[in-house]
Amino acid sequence: GYQLVSDIDKYYFIIPVAIISILFAQNLFRTRIGRAFLAIRDADISAEIIGVHLVKYKLYSFCISSAYAGLAGSLWAFHYLAILPTQFELHLSILFLAALVVGGSARVLGPFFGSIFVGFTCVLQTSESIGNFDCDDGTSGCDCAGTCNGSAVEDCAGDVSYTHLTLTTKRIVYKSVVAVSLKKKCGGGG
């Protein structure tokens, strides 16, 4: 079989999984279960009065969010090859919640766009804090403005920025899957 070893191969494997996950979540709310989730999110007592079985649909919500969390965890382990406690610090939880708040929890794509925003905000912070990259001539001086000792960006080492962008995109996809999972678990709505 085909082995997914390089970062590009992993990227092209993770992107379709994320897209399928998002499409499933969007289409879920067009079903009977999704409408029950919306009713429970808006007013659980009213939903119970009109005949929605709260325990049943809350268990469905828990099972679906657990499946999303399991999928995100398996993609994390697939990419990093190990799961360590040091990878899950407090700032990561804050970033997930920030993605949920920025994107909004009214729609399925809200956390996705929120995670893109938070991810690129982190990229901008990282590029400013990293400072200088090495130039092809061995000197350093690539700043955030995209110059390398006065020359254009093309003279800078492209592999560093490409690898950084690829890893950041993977983190954004992972955060999107987790944010959709948090949305399902916390709100259960669409």
PDB file of N, CA, C and O in Angstrom, residues 38-66:
ATOM      1  N   LEU A  38     -31.350  21.257  17.932  1.00  0.00           N
ATOM      2  CA  LEU A  38     -31.637  22.690  17.912  1.00  0.00           C
ATOM      3  C   LEU A  38     -32.703  23.064  18.934  1.00  0.00           C
ATOM      4  O   LEU A  38     -32.598  24.087  19.610  1.00  0.00           O
ATOM      5  N   ALA A  39     -33.726  22.224  19.045  1.00  0.00           N
ATOM      6  CA  ALA A  39     -34.792  22.502  20.013  1.00  0.00           C
ATOM      7  C   ALA A  39     -34.260  22.443  21.442  1.00  0.00           C
ATOM      8  O   ALA A  39     -34.590  23.289  22.279  1.00  0.00           O
ATOM      9  N   ILE A  40     -33.410  21.472  21.714  1.00  0.00           N
ATOM     10  CA  ILE A  40     -32.832  21.347  23.058  1.00  0.00           C
ATOM     11  C   ILE A  40     -31.896  22.514  23.345  1.00  0.00           C
ATOM     12  O   ILE A  40     -31.875  23.047  24.452  1.00  0.00           O
ATOM     13  N   ARG A  41     -31.123  22.937  22.333  1.00  0.00           N
ATOM     14  CA  ARG A  41     -30.214  24.060  22.534  1.00  0.00           C
ATOM     15  C   ARG A  41     -30.977  25.342  22.847  1.00  0.00           C
ATOM     16  O   ARG A  41     -30.610  26.098  23.731  1.00  0.00           O
ATOM     17  N   ASP A  42     -32.068  25.572  22.116  1.00  0.00           N
ATOM     18  CA  ASP A  42     -32.809  26.810  22.297  1.00  0.00           C
ATOM     19  C   ASP A  42     -33.559  26.841  23.628  1.00  0.00           C
ATOM     20  O   ASP A  42     -33.518  27.839  24.332  1.00  0.00           O
ATOM     21  N   ALA A  43     -34.262  25.772  23.947  1.00  0.00           N
ATOM     22  CA  ALA A  43     -35.012  25.713  25.208  1.00  0.00           C
ATOM     23  C   ALA A  43     -35.310  24.256  25.507  1.00  0.00           C
ATOM     24  O   ALA A  43     -36.216  23.663  24.921  1.00  0.00           O
ATOM     25  N   ASP A  44     -34.548  23.679  26.417  1.00  0.00           N
ATOM     26  CA  ASP A  44     -34.705  22.247  26.667  1.00  0.00           C
ATOM     27  C   ASP A  44     -36.042  21.894  27.316  1.00  0.00           C
ATOM     28  O   ASP A  44     -36.624  20.854  27.017  1.00  0.00           O
ATOM     29  N   ILE A  45     -36.552  22.753  28.151  1.00  0.00           N
ATOM     30  CA  ILE A  45     -37.851  22.469  28.784  1.00  0.00           C
ATOM     31  C   ILE A  45     -38.962  22.505  27.736  1.00  0.00           C
ATOM     32  O   ILE A  45     -39.839  21.631  27.705  1.00  0.00           O
ATOM     33  N   SER A  46     -38.908  23.491  26.864  1.00  0.00           N
ATOM     34  CA  SER A  46     -39.907  23.579  25.792  1.00  0.00           C
ATOM     35  C   SER A  46     -39.799  22.389  24.850  1.00  0.00           C
ATOM     36  O   SER A  46     -40.810  21.860  24.376  1.00  0.00           O
ATOM     37  N   ALA A  47     -38.576  21.949  24.556  1.00  0.00           N
ATOM     38  CA  ALA A  47     -38.383  20.796  23.689  1.00  0.00           C
ATOM     39  C   ALA A  47     -38.971  19.536  24.319  1.00  0.00           C
ATOM     40  O   ALA A  47     -39.588  18.716  23.635  1.00  0.00           O
ATOM     41  N   GLU A  48     -38.797  19.406  25.615  1.00  0.00           N
ATOM     42  CA  GLU A  48     -39.360  18.247  26.298  1.00  0.00           C
ATOM     43  C   GLU A  48     -40.886  18.300  26.287  1.00  0.00           C
ATOM     44  O   GLU A  48     -41.548  17.268  26.148  1.00  0.00           O
ATOM     45  N   ILE A  49     -41.458  19.481  26.399  1.00  0.00           N
ATOM     46  CA  ILE A  49     -42.918  19.618  26.382  1.00  0.00           C
ATOM     47  C   ILE A  49     -43.494  19.215  25.034  1.00  0.00           C
ATOM     48  O   ILE A  49     -44.553  18.591  24.968  1.00  0.00           O
ATOM     49  N   ILE A  50     -42.779  19.531  23.934  1.00  0.00           N
ATOM     50  CA  ILE A  50     -43.310  19.174  22.612  1.00  0.00           C
ATOM     51  C   ILE A  50     -42.977  17.745  22.197  1.00  0.00           C
ATOM     52  O   ILE A  50     -43.301  17.331  21.097  1.00  0.00           O
ATOM     53  N   GLY A  51     -42.312  16.991  23.078  1.00  0.00           N
ATOM     54  CA  GLY A  51     -42.128  15.577  22.819  1.00  0.00           C
ATOM     55  C   GLY A  51     -40.719  15.121  22.499  1.00  0.00           C
ATOM     56  O   GLY A  51     -40.521  13.974  22.118  1.00  0.00           O
ATOM     57  N   VAL A  52     -39.735  15.977  22.638  1.00  0.00           N
ATOM     58  CA  VAL A  52     -38.349  15.575  22.403  1.00  0.00           C
ATOM     59  C   VAL A  52     -37.835  14.886  23.660  1.00  0.00           C
ATOM     60  O   VAL A  52     -37.912  15.441  24.753  1.00  0.00           O
ATOM     61  N   HIS A  53     -37.350  13.686  23.503  1.00  0.00           N
ATOM     62  CA  HIS A  53     -36.827  12.912  24.629  1.00  0.00           C
ATOM     63  C   HIS A  53     -35.417  13.416  24.942  1.00  0.00           C
ATOM     64  O   HIS A  53     -34.460  13.126  24.226  1.00  0.00           O
ATOM     65  N   LEU A  54     -35.283  14.197  26.035  1.00  0.00           N
ATOM     66  CA  LEU A  54     -34.035  14.885  26.346  1.00  0.00           C
ATOM     67  C   LEU A  54     -32.858  13.940  26.557  1.00  0.00           C
ATOM     68  O   LEU A  54     -31.776  14.151  26.011  1.00  0.00           O
ATOM     69  N   VAL A  55     -33.065  12.903  27.344  1.00  0.00           N
ATOM     70  CA  VAL A  55     -31.963  12.000  27.666  1.00  0.00           C
ATOM     71  C   VAL A  55     -31.455  11.322  26.399  1.00  0.00           C
ATOM     72  O   VAL A  55     -30.247  11.223  26.166  1.00  0.00           O
ATOM     73  N   LYS A  56     -32.367  10.886  25.564  1.00  0.00           N
ATOM     74  CA  LYS A  56     -32.001  10.195  24.321  1.00  0.00           C
ATOM     75  C   LYS A  56     -31.160  11.097  23.424  1.00  0.00           C
ATOM     76  O   LYS A  56     -30.090  10.700  22.952  1.00  0.00           O
ATOM     77  N   TYR A  57     -31.594  12.324  23.211  1.00  0.00           N
ATOM     78  CA  TYR A  57     -30.884  13.212  22.288  1.00  0.00           C
ATOM     79  C   TYR A  57     -29.615  13.796  22.897  1.00  0.00           C
ATOM     80  O   TYR A  57     -28.670  14.100  22.175  1.00  0.00           O
ATOM     81  N   LYS A  58     -29.582  13.937  24.210  1.00  0.00           N
ATOM     82  CA  LYS A  58     -28.333  14.355  24.842  1.00  0.00           C
ATOM     83  C   LYS A  58     -27.294  13.240  24.762  1.00  0.00           C
ATOM     84  O   LYS A  58     -26.100  13.505  24.605  1.00  0.00           O
ATOM     85  N   LEU A  59     -27.743  11.995  24.846  1.00  0.00           N
ATOM     86  CA  LEU A  59     -26.819  10.873  24.646  1.00  0.00           C
ATOM     87  C   LEU A  59     -26.326  10.821  23.207  1.00  0.00           C
ATOM     88  O   LEU A  59     -25.149  10.546  22.956  1.00  0.00           O
ATOM     89  N   TYR A  60     -27.223  11.075  22.238  1.00  0.00           N
ATOM     90  CA  TYR A  60     -26.799  11.165  20.837  1.00  0.00           C
ATOM     91  C   TYR A  60     -25.745  12.246  20.666  1.00  0.00           C
ATOM     92  O   TYR A  60     -24.740  12.043  19.987  1.00  0.00           O
ATOM     93  N   SER A  61     -25.988  13.386  21.271  1.00  0.00           N
ATOM     94  CA  SER A  61     -25.036  14.498  21.176  1.00  0.00           C
ATOM     95  C   SER A  61     -23.685  14.118  21.776  1.00  0.00           C
ATOM     96  O   SER A  61     -22.628  14.411  21.202  1.00  0.00           O
ATOM     97  N   PHE A  62     -23.716  13.453  22.912  1.00  0.00           N
ATOM     98  CA  PHE A  62     -22.481  13.012  23.549  1.00  0.00           C
ATOM     99  C   PHE A  62     -21.741  12.006  22.677  1.00  0.00           C
ATOM    100  O   PHE A  62     -20.516  12.096  22.510  1.00  0.00           O
ATOM    101  N   CYS A  63     -22.467  11.072  22.081  1.00  0.00           N
ATOM    102  CA  CYS A  63     -21.829  10.062  21.225  1.00  0.00           C
ATOM    103  C   CYS A  63     -21.225  10.689  19.976  1.00  0.00           C
ATOM    104  O   CYS A  63     -20.107  10.343  19.570  1.00  0.00           O
ATOM    105  N   ILE A  64     -21.927  11.613  19.355  1.00  0.00           N
ATOM    106  CA  ILE A  64     -21.422  12.257  18.147  1.00  0.00           C
ATOM    107  C   ILE A  64     -20.201  13.116  18.474  1.00  0.00           C
ATOM    108  O   ILE A  64     -19.200  13.092  17.753  1.00  0.00           O
ATOM    109  N   SER A  65     -20.267  13.859  19.571  1.00  0.00           N
ATOM    110  CA  SER A  65     -19.107  14.690  19.941  1.00  0.00           C
ATOM    111  C   SER A  65     -17.923  13.813  20.338  1.00  0.00           C
ATOM    112  O   SER A  65     -16.767  14.170  20.052  1.00  0.00           O
ATOM    113  N   SER A  66     -18.179  12.672  20.943  1.00  0.00           N
ATOM    114  CA  SER A  66     -17.089  11.754  21.273  1.00  0.00           C
ATOM    115  C   SER A  66     -16.454  11.189  20.008  1.00  0.00           C
ATOM    116  O   SER A  66     -15.234  11.002  19.948  1.00  0.00           O
TER     117      SER A  66
END
